[in-house]
mmCIF file of C-alpha atoms and ligand atoms in Angstrom:
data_model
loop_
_atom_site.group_PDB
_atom_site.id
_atom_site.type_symbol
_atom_site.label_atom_id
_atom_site.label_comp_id
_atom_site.label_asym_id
_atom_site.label_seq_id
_atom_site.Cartn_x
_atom_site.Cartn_y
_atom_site.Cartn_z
ATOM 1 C CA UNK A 1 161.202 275.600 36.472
ATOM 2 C CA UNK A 2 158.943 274.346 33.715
ATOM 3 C CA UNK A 3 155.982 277.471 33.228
ATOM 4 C CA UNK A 4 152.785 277.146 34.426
ATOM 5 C CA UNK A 5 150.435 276.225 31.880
ATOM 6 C CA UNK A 6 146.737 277.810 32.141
ATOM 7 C CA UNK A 7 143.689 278.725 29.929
ATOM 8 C CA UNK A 8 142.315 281.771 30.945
ATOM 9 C CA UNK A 9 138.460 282.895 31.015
ATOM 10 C CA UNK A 10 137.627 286.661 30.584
ATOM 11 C CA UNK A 11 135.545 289.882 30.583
ATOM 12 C CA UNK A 12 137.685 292.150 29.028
ATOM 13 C CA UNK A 13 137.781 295.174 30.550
ATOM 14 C CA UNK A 14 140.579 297.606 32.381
ATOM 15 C CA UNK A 15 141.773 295.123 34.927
ATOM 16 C CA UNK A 16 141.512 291.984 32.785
ATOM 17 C CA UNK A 17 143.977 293.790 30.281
ATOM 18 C CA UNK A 18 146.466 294.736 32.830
ATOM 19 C CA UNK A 19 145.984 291.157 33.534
ATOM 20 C CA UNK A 20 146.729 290.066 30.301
ATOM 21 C CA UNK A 21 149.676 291.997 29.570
ATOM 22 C CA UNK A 22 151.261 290.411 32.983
ATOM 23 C CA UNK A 23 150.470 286.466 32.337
ATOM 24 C CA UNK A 24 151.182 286.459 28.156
ATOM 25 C CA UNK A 25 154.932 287.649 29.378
ATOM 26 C CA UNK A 26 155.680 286.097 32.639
ATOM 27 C CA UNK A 27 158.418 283.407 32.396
ATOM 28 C CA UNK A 28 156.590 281.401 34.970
ATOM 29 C CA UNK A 29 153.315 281.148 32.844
ATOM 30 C CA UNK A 30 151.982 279.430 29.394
ATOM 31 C CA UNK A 31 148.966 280.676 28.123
ATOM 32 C CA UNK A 32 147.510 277.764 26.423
ATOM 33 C CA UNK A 33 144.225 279.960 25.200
ATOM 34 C CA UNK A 34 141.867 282.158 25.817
ATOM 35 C CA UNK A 35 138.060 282.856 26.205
ATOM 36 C CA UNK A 36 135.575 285.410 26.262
ATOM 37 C CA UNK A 37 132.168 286.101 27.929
ATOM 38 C CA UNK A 38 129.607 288.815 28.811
ATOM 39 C CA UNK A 39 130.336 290.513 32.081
ATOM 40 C CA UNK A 40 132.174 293.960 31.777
ATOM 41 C CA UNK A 41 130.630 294.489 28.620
ATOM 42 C CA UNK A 42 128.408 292.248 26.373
ATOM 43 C CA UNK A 43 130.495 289.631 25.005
ATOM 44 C CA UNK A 44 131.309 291.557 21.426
ATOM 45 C CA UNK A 45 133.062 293.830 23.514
ATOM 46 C CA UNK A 46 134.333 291.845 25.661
ATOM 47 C CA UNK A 47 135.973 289.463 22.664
ATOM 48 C CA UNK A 48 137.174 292.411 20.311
ATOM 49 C CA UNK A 49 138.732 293.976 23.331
ATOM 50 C CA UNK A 50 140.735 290.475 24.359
ATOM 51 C CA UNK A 51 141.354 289.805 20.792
ATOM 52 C CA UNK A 52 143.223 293.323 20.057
ATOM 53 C CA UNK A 53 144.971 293.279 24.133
ATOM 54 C CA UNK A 54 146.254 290.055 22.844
ATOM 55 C CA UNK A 55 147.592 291.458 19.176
ATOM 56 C CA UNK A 56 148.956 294.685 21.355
ATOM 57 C CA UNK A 57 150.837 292.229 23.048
ATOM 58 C CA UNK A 58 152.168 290.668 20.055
ATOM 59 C CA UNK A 59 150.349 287.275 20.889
ATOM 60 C CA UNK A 60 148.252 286.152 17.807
ATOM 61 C CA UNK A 61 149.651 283.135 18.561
ATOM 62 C CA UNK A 62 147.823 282.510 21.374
ATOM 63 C CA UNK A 63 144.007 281.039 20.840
ATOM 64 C CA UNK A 64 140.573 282.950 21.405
ATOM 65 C CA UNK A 65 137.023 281.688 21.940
ATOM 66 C CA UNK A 66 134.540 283.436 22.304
ATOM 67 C CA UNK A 67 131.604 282.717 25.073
ATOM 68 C CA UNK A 68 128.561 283.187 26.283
ATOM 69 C CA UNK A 69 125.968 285.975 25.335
ATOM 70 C CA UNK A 70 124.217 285.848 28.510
ATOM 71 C CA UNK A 71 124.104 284.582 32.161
ATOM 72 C CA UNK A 72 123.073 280.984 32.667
ATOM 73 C CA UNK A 73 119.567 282.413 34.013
ATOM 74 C CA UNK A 74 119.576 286.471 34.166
ATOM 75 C CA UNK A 75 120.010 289.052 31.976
ATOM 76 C CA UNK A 76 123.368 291.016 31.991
ATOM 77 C CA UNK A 77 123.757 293.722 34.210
ATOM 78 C CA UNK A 78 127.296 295.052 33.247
ATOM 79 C CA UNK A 79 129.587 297.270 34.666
ATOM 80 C CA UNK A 80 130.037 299.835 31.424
ATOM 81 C CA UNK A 81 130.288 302.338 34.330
ATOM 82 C CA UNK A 82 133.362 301.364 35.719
ATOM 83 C CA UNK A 83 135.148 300.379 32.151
ATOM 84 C CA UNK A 84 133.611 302.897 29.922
ATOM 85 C CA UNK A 85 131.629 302.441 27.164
ATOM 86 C CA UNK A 86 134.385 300.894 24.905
ATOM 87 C CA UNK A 87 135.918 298.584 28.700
ATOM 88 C CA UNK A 88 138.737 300.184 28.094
ATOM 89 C CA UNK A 89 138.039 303.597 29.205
ATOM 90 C CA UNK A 90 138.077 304.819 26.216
ATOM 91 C CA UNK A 91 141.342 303.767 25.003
ATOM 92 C CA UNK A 92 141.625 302.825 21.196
ATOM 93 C CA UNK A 93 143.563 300.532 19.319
ATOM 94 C CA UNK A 94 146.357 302.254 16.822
ATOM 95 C CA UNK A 95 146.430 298.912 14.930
ATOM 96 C CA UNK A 96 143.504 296.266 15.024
ATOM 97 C CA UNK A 97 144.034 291.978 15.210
ATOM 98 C CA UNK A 98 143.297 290.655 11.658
ATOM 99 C CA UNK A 99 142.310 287.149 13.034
ATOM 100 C CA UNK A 100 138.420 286.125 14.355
ATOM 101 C CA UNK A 101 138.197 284.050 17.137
ATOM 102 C CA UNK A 102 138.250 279.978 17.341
ATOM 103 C CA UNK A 103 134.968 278.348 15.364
ATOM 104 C CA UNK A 104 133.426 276.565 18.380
ATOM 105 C CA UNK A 105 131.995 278.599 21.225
ATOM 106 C CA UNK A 106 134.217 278.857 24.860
ATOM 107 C CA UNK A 107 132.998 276.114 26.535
ATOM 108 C CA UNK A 108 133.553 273.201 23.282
ATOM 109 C CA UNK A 109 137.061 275.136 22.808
ATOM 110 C CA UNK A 110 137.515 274.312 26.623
ATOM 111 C CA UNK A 111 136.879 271.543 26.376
ATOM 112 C CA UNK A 112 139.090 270.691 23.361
ATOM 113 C CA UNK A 113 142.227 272.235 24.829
ATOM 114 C CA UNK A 114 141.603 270.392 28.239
ATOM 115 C CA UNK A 115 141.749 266.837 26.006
ATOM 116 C CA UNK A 116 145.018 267.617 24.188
ATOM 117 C CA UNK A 117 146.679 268.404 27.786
ATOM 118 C CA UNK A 118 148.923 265.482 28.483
ATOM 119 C CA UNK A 119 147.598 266.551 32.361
ATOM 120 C CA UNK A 120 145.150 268.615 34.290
ATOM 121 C CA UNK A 121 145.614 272.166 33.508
ATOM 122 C CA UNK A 122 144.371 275.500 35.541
ATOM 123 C CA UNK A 123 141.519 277.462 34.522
ATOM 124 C CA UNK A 124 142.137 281.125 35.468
ATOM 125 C CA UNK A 125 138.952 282.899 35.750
ATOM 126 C CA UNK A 126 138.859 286.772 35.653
ATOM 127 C CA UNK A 127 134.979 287.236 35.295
ATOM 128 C CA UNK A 128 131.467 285.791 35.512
ATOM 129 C CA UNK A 129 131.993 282.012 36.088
ATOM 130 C CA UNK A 130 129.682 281.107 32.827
ATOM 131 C CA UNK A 131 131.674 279.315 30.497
ATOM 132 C CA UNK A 132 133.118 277.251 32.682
ATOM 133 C CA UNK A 133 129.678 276.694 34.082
ATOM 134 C CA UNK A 134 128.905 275.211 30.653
ATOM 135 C CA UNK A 135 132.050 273.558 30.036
ATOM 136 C CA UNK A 136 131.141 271.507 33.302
ATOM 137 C CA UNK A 137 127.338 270.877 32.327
ATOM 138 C CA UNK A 138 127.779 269.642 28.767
ATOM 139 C CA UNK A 139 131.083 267.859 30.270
ATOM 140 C CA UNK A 140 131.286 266.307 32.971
ATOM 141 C CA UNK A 141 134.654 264.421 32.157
ATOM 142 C CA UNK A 142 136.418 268.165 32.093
ATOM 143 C CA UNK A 143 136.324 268.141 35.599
ATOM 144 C CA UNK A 144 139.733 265.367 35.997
ATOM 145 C CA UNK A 145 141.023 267.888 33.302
ATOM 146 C CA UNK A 146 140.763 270.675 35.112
ATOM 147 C CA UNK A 147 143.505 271.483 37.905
ATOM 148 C CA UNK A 148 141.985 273.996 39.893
ATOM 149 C CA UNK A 149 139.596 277.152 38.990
ATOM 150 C CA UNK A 150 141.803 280.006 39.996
ATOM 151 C CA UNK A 151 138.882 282.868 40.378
ATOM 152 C CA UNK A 152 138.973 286.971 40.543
ATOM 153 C CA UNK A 153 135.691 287.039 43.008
ATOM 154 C CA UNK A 154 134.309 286.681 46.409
ATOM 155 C CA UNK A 155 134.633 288.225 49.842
ATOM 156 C CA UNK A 156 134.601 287.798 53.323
ATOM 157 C CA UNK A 157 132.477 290.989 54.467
ATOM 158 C CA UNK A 158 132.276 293.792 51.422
ATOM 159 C CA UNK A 159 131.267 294.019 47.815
ATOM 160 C CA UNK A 160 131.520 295.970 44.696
ATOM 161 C CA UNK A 161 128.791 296.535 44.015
ATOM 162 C CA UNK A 162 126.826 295.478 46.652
ATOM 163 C CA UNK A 163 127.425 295.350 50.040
ATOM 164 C CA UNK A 164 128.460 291.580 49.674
ATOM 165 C CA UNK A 165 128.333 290.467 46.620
ATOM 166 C CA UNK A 166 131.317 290.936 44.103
ATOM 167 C CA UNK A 167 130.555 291.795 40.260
ATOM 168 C CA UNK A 168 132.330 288.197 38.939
ATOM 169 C CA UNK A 169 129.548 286.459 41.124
ATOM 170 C CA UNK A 170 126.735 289.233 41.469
ATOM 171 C CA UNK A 171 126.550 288.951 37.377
ATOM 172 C CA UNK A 172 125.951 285.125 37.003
ATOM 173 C CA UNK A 173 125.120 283.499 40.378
ATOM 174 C CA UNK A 174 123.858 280.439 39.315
ATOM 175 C CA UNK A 175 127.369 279.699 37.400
ATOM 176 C CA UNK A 176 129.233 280.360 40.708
ATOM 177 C CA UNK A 177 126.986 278.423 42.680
ATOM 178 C CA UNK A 178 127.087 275.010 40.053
ATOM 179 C CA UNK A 179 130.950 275.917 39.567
ATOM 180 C CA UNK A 180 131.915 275.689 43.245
ATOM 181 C CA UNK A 181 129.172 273.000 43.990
ATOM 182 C CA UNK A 182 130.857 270.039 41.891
ATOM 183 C CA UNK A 183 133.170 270.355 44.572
ATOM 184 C CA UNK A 184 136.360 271.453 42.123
ATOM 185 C CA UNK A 185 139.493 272.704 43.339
ATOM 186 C CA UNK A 186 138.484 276.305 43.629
ATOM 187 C CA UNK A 187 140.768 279.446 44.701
ATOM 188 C CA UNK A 188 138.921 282.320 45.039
ATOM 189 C CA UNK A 189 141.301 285.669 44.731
ATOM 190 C CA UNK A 190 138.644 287.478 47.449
ATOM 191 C CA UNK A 191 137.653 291.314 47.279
ATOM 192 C CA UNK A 192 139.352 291.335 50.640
ATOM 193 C CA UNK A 193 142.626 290.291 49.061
ATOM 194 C CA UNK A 194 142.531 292.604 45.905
ATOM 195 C CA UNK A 195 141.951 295.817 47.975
ATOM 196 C CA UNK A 196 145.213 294.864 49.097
ATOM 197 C CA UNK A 197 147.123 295.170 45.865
ATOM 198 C CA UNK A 198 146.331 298.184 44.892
ATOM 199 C CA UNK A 199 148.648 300.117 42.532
ATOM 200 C CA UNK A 200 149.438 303.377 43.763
ATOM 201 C CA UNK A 201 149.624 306.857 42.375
ATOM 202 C CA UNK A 202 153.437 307.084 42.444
ATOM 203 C CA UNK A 203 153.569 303.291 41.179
ATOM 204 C CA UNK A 204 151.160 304.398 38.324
ATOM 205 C CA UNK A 205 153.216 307.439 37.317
ATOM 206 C CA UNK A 206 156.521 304.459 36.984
ATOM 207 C CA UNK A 207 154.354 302.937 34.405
ATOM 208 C CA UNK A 208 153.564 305.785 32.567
ATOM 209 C CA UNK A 209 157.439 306.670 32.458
ATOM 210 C CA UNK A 210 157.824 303.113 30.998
ATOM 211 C CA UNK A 211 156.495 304.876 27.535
ATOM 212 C CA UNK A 212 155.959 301.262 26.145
ATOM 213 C CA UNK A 213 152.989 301.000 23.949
ATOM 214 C CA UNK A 214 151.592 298.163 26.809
ATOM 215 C CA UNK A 215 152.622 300.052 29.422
ATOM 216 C CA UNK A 216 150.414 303.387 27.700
ATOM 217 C CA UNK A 217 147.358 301.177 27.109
ATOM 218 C CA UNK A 218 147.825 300.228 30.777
ATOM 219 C CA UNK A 219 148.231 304.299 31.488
ATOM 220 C CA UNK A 220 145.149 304.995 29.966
ATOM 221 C CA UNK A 221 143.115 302.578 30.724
ATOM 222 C CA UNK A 222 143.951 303.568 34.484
ATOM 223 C CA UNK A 223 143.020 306.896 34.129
ATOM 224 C CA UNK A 224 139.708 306.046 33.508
ATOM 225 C CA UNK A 225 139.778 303.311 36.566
ATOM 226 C CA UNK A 226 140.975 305.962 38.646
ATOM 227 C CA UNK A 227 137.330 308.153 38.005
ATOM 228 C CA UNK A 228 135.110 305.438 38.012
ATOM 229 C CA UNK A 229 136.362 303.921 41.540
ATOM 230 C CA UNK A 230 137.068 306.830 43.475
ATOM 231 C CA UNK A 231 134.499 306.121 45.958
ATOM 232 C CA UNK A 232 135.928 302.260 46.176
ATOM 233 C CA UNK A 233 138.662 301.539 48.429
ATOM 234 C CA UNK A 234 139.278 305.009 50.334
ATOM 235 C CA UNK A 235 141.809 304.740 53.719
ATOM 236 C CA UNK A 236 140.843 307.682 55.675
ATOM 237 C CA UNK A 237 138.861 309.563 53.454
ATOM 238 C CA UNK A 238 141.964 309.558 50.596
ATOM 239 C CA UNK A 239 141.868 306.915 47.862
ATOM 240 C CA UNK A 240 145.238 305.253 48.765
ATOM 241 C CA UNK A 241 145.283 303.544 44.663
ATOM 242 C CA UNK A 242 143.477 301.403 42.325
ATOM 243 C CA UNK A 243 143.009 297.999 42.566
ATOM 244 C CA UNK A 244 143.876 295.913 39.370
ATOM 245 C CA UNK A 245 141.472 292.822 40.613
ATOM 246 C CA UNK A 246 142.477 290.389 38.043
ATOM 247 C CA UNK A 247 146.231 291.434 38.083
ATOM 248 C CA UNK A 248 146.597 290.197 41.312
ATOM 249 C CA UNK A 249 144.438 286.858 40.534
ATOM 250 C CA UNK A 250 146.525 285.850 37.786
ATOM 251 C CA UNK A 251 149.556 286.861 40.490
ATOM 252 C CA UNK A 252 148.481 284.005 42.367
ATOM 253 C CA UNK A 253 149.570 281.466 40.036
ATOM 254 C CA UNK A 254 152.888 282.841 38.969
ATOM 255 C CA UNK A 255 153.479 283.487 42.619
ATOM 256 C CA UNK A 256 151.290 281.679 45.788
ATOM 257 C CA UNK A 257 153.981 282.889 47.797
ATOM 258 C CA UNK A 258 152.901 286.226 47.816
ATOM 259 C CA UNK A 259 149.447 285.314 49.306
ATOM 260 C CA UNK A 260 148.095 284.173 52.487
ATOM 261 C CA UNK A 261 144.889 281.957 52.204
ATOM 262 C CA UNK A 262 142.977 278.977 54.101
ATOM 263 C CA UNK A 263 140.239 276.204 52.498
ATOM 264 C CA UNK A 264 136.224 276.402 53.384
ATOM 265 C CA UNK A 265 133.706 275.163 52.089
ATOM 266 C CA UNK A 266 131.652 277.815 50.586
ATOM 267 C CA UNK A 267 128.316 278.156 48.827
ATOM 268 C CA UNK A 268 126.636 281.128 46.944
ATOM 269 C CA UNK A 269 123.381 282.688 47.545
ATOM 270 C CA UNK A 270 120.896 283.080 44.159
ATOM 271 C CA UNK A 271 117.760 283.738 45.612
ATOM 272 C CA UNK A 272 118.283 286.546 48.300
ATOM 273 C CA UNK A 273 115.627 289.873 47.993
ATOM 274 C CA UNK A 274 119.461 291.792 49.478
ATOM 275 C CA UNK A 275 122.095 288.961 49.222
ATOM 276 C CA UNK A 276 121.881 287.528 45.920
ATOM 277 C CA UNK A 277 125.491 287.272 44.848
ATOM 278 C CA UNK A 278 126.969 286.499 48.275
ATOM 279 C CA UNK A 279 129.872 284.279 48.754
ATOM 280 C CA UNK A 280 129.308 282.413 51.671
ATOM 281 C CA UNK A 281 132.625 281.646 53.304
ATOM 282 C CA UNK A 282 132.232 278.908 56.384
ATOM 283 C CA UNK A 283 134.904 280.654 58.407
ATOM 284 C CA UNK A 284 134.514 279.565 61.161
ATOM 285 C CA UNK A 285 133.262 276.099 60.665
ATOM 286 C CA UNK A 286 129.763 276.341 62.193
ATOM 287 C CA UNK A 287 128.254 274.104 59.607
ATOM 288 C CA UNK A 288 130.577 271.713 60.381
ATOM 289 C CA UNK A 289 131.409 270.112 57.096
ATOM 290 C CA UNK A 290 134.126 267.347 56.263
ATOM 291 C CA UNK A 291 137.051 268.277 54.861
ATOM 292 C CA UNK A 292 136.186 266.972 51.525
ATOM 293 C CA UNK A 293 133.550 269.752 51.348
ATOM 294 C CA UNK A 294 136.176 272.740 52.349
ATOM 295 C CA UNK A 295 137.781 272.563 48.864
ATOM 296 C CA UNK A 296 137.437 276.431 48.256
ATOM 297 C CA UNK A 297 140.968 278.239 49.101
ATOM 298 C CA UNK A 298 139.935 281.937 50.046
ATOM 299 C CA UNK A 299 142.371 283.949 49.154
ATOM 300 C CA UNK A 300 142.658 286.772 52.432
ATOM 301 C CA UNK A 301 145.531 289.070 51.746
ATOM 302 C CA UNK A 302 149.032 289.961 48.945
ATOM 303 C CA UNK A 303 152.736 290.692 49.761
ATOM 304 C CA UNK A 304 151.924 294.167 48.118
ATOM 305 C CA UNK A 305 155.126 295.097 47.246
ATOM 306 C CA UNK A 306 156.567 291.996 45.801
ATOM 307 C CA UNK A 307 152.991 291.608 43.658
ATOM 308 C CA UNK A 308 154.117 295.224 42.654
ATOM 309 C CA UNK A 309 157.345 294.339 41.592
ATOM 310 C CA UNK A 310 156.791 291.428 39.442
ATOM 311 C CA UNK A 311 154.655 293.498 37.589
ATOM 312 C CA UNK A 312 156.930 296.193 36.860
ATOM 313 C CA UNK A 313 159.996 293.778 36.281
ATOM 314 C CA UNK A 314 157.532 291.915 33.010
ATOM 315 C CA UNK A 315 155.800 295.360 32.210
ATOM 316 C CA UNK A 316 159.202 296.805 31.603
ATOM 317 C CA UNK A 317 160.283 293.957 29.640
ATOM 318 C CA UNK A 318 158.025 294.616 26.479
HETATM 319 O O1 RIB B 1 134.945 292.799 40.885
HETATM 320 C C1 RIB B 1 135.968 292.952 39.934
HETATM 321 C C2 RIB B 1 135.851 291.905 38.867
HETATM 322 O O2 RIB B 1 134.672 292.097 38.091
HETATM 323 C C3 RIB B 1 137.002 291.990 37.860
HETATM 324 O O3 RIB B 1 137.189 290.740 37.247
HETATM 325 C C4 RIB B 1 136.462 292.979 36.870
HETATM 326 O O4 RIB B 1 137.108 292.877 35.592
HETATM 327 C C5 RIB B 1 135.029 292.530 36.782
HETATM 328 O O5 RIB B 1 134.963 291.434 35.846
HETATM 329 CA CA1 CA B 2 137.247 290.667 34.779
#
């Protein structure tokens, strides 16, 4: 089957990595290019990290913009405190990329790679929806270019870290809000569906017996992960794994299979004194919309396992 093809938007950081390292190798993916934005970690770190994941993985090949400095209307809050100081807890480079990204900032690079397509493409969207945000107000026309926005964010009643808002949203509300208002195709890999593919401790001890130099960036990037989440995603009082968030996002377009999901329309909430940040999901239909409106697929739960496995099976193959 012909691969995939997809441009993917992120924050680099621990999971975005250990996303990286799965959809540059997976036979049923083509990474046409890359981008970068604030989120994690401002976007210098967030750009030399991608750029060097990316030369780690032996991909120079493969395009980098970089993006926005700051949210459409906030300041940055990051999340330094779950990636480390470095968003990659702490784990250095042995050898560094020699390139510098693309000349034109994300959104004009975007835009550029969504003309030369010979057809819509998917945007794959592992942090604060920003760029794209930007790609949509300064062009319209990329909307017919655009498959579907494939996005690591959203929930149906938790957070991290708020009690309902996710970090991809919570960090640049107004970007999710104009993203999912222009009414694109919009899959949004929920908080609720991540929990669900964790990696566990066993799983993570396979990868560290994998002693490839991906697999030991993955290691020790985890490590970190491990201390800065502990209070997240406890079963019974005993943290059952880590969840790789973005991992299981990209997962979604390799393999929908995997993934149980229904379409709502949905909206996002910039302006609440508790709420700002919050996804809401029309579950249940009160609001009554057409179905022209319900064009956001929430994403609601993973085949754990399989996810699991088809990780492994391209991890193992470096
Ligand atoms: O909530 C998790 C998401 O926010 C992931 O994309 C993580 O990398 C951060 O960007
Ligand atoms: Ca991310």
């Amino acid at each position: 089957m012909k691969p995939i093809r997809v441009l993917i938007d992120c924050d680099t950081g621990i999971d975005d990595a250990v996303a990286l390292s799965y959809a540059l190798r997976a036979p049923e993916l083509e990474v046409a290019g890359v981008t970068t934005v604030c989120g994690n970690l401002p976007v210098d770190v967030t750009t030399y990290n991608t750029l060097n994941v990316l030369h780690l993985l032996g991909r120079d090949d493969v395009p980098l913009a970089r993006g926005a400095e700051r949210p459409l209307a906030r300041e940055l809050e990051d999340a330094a405190y779950i990636h480390g100081s470095n968003g990659l807890g702490g784990y250095e480079f042995a050898e560094k990329a020699a390139r510098t990204p693309e000349a034109e900032p994300a959104w004009e690079f975007l835009y550029r790679m969504l003309r030369a397509e010979s057809a819509p493409i998917d945007i794959i969207a592992l942090a604060p929806l920003t760029n794209i945000a930007l790609l949509l107000q300064k062009h319209p026309d990329a909307l017919g270019r655009i498959r579907r926005v494939v996005f690591m964010g959203g929930s149906l009643r938790t957070g991290n870290p708020t009690p309902v808002a996710t970090f991809n949203v919570l960090a640049d509300p107004e970007a999710a809000k104009y993203v999912i208002g222009t009414k694109i195709p919009f899959v949004m890999c929920s908080l609720d569906c991540t929990r669900g593919s964790y990696l566990t401790w066993e799983e993570l001890d396979r990868i560290r017996a994998l002693d490839n130099p991906i697999a030991r960036m993955v290691w020790q990037a985890a490590g970190f992960y491990i201390q800065s989440t502990k209070r997240e995603n406890a079963v019974d009082g005993k943290k059952k794994g880590i969840d790789i968030h973005d991992l299981c996002t990209v997962m979604y377009v390799s393999h929908p299979e995997l993934f149980q999901g229904e379409h709502y329309f949905a909206d996002v909430e910039t302006k609440g004194e508790l709420t700002t940040g919050f996804t809401l999901v029309d579950f249940e239909d009160n609001l009554r919309k057409p179905p022209e409106d319900k064009t956001v697929l929430f994403l609601k739960k993973v085949d754990r396992a399989a996810y699991v496995q088809h990780y492994m099976d391209v991890l193992s193959s470096y």
